[in-house]
Tab-separated table of C-alpha atoms in Angstrom:
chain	number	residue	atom	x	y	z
U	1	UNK	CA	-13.687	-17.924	1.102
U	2	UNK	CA	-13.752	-15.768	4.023
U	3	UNK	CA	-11.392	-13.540	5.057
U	4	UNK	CA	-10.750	-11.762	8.066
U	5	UNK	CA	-9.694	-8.259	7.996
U	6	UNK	CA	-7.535	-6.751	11.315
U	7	UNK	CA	-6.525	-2.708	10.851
U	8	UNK	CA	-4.075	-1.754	13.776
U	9	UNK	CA	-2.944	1.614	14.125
U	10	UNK	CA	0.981	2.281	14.374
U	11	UNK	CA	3.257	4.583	15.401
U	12	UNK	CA	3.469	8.546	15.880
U	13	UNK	CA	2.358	8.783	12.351
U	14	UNK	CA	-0.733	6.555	13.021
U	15	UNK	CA	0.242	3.906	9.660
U	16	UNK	CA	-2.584	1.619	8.856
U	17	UNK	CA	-1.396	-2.519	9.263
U	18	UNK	CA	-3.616	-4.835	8.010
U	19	UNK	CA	-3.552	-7.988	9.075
U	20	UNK	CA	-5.533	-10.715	7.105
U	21	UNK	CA	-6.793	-13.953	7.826
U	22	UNK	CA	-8.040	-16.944	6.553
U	23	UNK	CA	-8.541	-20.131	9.023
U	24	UNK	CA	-5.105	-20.936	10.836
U	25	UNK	CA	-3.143	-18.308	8.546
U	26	UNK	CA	-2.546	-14.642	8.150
U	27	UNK	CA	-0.687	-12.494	5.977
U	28	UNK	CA	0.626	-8.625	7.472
U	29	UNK	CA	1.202	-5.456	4.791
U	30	UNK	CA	3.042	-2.853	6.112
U	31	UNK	CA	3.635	-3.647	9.737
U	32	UNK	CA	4.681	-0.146	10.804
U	33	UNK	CA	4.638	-1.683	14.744
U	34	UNK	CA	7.407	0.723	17.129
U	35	UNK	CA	8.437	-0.764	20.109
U	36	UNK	CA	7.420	-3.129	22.574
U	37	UNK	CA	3.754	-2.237	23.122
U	38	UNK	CA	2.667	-2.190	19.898
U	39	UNK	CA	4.286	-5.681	18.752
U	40	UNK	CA	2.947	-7.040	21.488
U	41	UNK	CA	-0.451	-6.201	20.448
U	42	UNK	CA	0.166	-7.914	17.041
U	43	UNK	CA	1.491	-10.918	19.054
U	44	UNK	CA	-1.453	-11.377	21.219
U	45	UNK	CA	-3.575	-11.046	18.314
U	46	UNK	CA	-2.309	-13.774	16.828
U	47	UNK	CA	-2.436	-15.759	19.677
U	48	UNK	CA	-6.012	-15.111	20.566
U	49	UNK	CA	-6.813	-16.039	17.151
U	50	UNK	CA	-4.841	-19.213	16.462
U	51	UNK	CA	-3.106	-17.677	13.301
U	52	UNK	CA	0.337	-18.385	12.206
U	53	UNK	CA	1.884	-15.447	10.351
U	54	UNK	CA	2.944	-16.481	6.878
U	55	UNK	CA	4.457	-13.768	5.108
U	56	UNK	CA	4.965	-9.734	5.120
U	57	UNK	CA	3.741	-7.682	2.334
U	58	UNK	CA	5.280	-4.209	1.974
U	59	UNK	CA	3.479	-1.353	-0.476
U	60	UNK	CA	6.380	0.693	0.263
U	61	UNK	CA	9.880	1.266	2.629
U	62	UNK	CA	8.873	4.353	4.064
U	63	UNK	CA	9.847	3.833	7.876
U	64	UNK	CA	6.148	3.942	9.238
U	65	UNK	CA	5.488	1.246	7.244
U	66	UNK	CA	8.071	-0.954	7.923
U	67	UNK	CA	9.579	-0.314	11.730
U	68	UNK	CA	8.323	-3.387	12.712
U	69	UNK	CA	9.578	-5.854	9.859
U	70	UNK	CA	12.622	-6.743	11.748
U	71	UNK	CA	11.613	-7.258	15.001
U	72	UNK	CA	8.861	-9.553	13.843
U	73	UNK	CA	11.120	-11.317	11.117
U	74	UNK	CA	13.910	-12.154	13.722
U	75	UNK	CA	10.452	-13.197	15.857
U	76	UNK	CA	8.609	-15.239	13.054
U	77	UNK	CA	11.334	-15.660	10.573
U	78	UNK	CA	8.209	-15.075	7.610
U	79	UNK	CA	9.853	-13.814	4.430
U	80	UNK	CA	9.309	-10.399	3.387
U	81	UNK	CA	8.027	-8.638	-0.080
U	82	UNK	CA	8.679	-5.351	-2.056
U	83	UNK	CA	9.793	-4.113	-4.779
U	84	UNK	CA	13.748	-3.885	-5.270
U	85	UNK	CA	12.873	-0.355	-6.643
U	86	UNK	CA	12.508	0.852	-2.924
U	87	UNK	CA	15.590	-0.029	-1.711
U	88	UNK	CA	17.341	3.271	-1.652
U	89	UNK	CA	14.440	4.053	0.454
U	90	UNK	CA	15.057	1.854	3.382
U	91	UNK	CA	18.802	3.969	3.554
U	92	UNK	CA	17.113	7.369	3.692
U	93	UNK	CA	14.869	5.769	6.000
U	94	UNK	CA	17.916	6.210	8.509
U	95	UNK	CA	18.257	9.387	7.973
U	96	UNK	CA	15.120	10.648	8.262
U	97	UNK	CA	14.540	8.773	11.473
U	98	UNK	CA	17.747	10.047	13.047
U	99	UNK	CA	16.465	13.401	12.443
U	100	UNK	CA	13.462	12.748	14.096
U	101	UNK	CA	14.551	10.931	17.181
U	102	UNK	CA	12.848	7.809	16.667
U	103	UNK	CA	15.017	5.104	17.970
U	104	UNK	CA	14.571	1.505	17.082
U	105	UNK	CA	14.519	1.438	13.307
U	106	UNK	CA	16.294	-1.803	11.786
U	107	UNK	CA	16.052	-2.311	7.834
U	108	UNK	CA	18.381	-4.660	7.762
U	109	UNK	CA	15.559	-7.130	7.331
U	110	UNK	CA	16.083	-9.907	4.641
U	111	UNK	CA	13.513	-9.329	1.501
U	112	UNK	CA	12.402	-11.081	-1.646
U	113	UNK	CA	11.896	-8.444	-4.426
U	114	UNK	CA	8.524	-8.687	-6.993
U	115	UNK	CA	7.480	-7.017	-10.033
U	116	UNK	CA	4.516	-5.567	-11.578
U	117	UNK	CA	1.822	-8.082	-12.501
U	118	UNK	CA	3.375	-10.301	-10.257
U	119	UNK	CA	0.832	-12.831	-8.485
U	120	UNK	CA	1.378	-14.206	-5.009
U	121	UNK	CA	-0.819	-16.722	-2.804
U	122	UNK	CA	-0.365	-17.011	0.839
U	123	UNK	CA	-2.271	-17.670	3.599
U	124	UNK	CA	-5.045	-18.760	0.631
U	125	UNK	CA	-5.349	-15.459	-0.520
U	126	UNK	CA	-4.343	-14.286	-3.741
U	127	UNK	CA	-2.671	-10.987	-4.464
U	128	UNK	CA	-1.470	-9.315	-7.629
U	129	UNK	CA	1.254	-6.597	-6.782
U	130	UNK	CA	0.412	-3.459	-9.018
U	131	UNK	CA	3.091	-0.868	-9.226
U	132	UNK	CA	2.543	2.684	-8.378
U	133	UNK	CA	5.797	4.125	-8.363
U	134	UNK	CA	5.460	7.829	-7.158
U	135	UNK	CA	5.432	8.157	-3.318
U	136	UNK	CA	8.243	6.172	-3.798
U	137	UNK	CA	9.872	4.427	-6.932
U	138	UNK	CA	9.039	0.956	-6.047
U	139	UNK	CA	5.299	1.755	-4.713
U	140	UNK	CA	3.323	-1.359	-4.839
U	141	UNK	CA	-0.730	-1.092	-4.491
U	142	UNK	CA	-1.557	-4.822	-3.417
U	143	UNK	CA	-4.769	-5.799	-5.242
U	144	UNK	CA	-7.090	-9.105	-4.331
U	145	UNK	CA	-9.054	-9.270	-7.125
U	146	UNK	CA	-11.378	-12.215	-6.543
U	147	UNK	CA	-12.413	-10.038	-3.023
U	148	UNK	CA	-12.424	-6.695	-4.249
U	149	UNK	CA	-9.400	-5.032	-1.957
U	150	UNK	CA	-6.992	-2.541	-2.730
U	151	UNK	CA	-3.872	-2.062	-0.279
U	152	UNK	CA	-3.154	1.054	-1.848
U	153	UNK	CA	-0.345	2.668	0.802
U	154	UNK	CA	0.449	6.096	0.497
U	155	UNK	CA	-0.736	6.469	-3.388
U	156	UNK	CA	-4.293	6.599	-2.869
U	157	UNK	CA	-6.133	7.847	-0.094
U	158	UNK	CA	-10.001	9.154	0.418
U	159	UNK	CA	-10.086	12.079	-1.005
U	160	UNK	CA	-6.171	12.338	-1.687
U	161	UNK	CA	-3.271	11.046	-2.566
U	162	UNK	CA	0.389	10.179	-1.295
U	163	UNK	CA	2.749	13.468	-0.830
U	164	UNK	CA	5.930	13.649	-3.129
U	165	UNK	CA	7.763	16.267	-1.638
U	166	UNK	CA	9.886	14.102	-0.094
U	167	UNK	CA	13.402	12.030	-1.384
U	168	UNK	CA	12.794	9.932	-4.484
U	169	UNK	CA	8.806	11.416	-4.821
U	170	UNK	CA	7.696	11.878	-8.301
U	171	UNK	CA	4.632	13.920	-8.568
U	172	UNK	CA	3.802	13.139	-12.331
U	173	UNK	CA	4.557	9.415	-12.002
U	174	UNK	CA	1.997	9.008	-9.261
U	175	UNK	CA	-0.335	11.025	-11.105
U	176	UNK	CA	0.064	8.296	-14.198
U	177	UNK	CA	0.214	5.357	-11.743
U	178	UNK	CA	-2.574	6.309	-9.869
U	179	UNK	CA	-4.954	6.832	-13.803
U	180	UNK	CA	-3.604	4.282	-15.218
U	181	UNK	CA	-3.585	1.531	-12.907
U	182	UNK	CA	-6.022	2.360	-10.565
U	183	UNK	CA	-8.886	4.544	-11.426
U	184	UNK	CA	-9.630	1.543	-14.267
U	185	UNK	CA	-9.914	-0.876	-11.560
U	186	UNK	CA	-13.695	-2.072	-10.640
U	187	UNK	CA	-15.794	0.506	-8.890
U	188	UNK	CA	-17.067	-1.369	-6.234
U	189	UNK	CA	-13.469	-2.021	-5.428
U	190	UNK	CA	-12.595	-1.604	-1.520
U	191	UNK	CA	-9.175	0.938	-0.761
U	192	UNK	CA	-7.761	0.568	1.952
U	193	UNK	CA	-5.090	2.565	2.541
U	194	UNK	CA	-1.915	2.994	4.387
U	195	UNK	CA	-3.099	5.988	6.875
U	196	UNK	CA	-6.862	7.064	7.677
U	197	UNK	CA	-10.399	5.893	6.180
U	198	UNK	CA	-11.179	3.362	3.817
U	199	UNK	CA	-12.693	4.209	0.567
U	200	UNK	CA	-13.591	3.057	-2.846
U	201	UNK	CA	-12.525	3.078	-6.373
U	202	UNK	CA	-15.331	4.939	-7.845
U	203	UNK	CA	-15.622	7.388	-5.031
U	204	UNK	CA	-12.062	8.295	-5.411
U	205	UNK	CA	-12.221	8.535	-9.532
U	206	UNK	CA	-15.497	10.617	-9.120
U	207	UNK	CA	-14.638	13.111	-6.414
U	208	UNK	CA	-11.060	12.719	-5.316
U	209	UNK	CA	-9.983	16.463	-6.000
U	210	UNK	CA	-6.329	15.262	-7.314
U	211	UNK	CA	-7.781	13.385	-9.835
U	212	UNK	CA	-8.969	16.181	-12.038
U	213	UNK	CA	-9.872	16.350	-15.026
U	214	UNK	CA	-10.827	12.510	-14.584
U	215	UNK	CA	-13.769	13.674	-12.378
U	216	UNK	CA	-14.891	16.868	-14.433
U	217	UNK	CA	-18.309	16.632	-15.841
U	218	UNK	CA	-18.381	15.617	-19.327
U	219	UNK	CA	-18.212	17.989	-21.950
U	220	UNK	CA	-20.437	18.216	-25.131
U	221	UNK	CA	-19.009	14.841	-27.537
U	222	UNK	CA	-17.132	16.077	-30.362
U	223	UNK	CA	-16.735	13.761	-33.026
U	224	UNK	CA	-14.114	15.495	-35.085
U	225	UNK	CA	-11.282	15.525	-32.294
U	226	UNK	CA	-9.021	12.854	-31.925
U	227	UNK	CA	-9.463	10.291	-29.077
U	228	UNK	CA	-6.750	9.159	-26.362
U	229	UNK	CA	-6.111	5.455	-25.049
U	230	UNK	CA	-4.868	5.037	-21.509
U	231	UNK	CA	-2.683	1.884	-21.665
U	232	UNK	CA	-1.485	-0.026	-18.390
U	233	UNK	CA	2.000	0.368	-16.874
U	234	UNK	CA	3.595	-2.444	-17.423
């Protein structure tokens, strides 16, 4: 199967939306569209390209990532998907937004919640939401295993990873999410994440400066100490 990747660039805080595509049907995570212009560009997209948007995907509720959900909801009336986790997210999202002057933010956009492991297929693709609480509590890193794509957000970005400074960030549970549910992932796996350059999986576990001591160069075996197991989040 062949599937059609669109990246558009939103807002002031330039938030990656992917927009993906099989024949006739498309799929959005994290449309982070403000304002007229910038939906419109998403509209004529679709338009030019004979897609019908089927569903939203959301990694996270941070407001550059979702500004656009409503608008294109009451548009397109395609459900929505995050984790329930993030909802006291979407309410500081307010906040924050007041105290930037960015006018236009709705989150009263209906929403479906999902869990980790869970497995959704739309638009013929398959994706398996993998949580990554962190950057947020309910941080989802939407993985399609069969093409070898990460949508990792704002966990895991080329050569960093998603700040936690700010309301409901947990440094040490990104840290864990980010070892133990990513880094194990396939090498060759694609990132592509919610603001600047795409990356990979190996690249990231190999050089990604956050990720020490998982990158340090291996140290003389000694078979007398006792090993470690990394086990999944579940």
């Amino acid at each position: 199967m062949t599937i059609k990747i669109k990246r558009f660039s939103c807002n002031i805080l330039y938030e990656n939306c992917y927009v993906l595509s099989t024949p006739g049907r498309c799929v959005a995570i994290d449309p982070g569209f403000h304002g007229a212009v910038e939906l419109d560009e998403l509209y004529a997209y679709l338009a030019e390209e004979g897609l019908t948007l089927e569903a939203i995907l959301l990694t996270h509720a941070h407001f550059d990532h979702v500004i656009g959900v409503k608008p294109i909801q009451d548009a397109l009336g395609v459900p929505v998907y995050m984790s329930p986790a993030d909802e006291p997210v979407l309410a500081e999202d307010i906040i924050y937004t007041g105290s930037l002057g960015i006018k236009g933010f709705d989150p009263s956009f209906s929403w479906t919640g999902v869990s980790a492991g869970e497995e959704l297929e739309i638009a013929g693709i398959r994706f398996r939401a993998i949580a990554t609480p962190g950057h947020t509590p309910g941080g989802i890193c939407w993985y399609c295993e069969s093409e070898g794509l990460l949508f990792s957000g704002d966990t895991l970005f080329a050569d960093t990873i998603g700040r936690t400074d700010l309301p409901f960030g947990d440094y040490d549970a990104e840290i864990r999410s980010i070892m133990e549910n990513l880094t194990l992932l396939p090498g060759d796996t694609e990132v592509l994440p919610g603001h600047g350059k795409s990356t990979t999986i190996a690249r990231e576990r190999t050089s990604n400066p956050f990720l020490e001591p998982f990158n340090e160069k291996e140290e003389p075996f000694d078979e007398d100490l006792t090993g470690i197991e990394i086990h999944p989040m579940r």
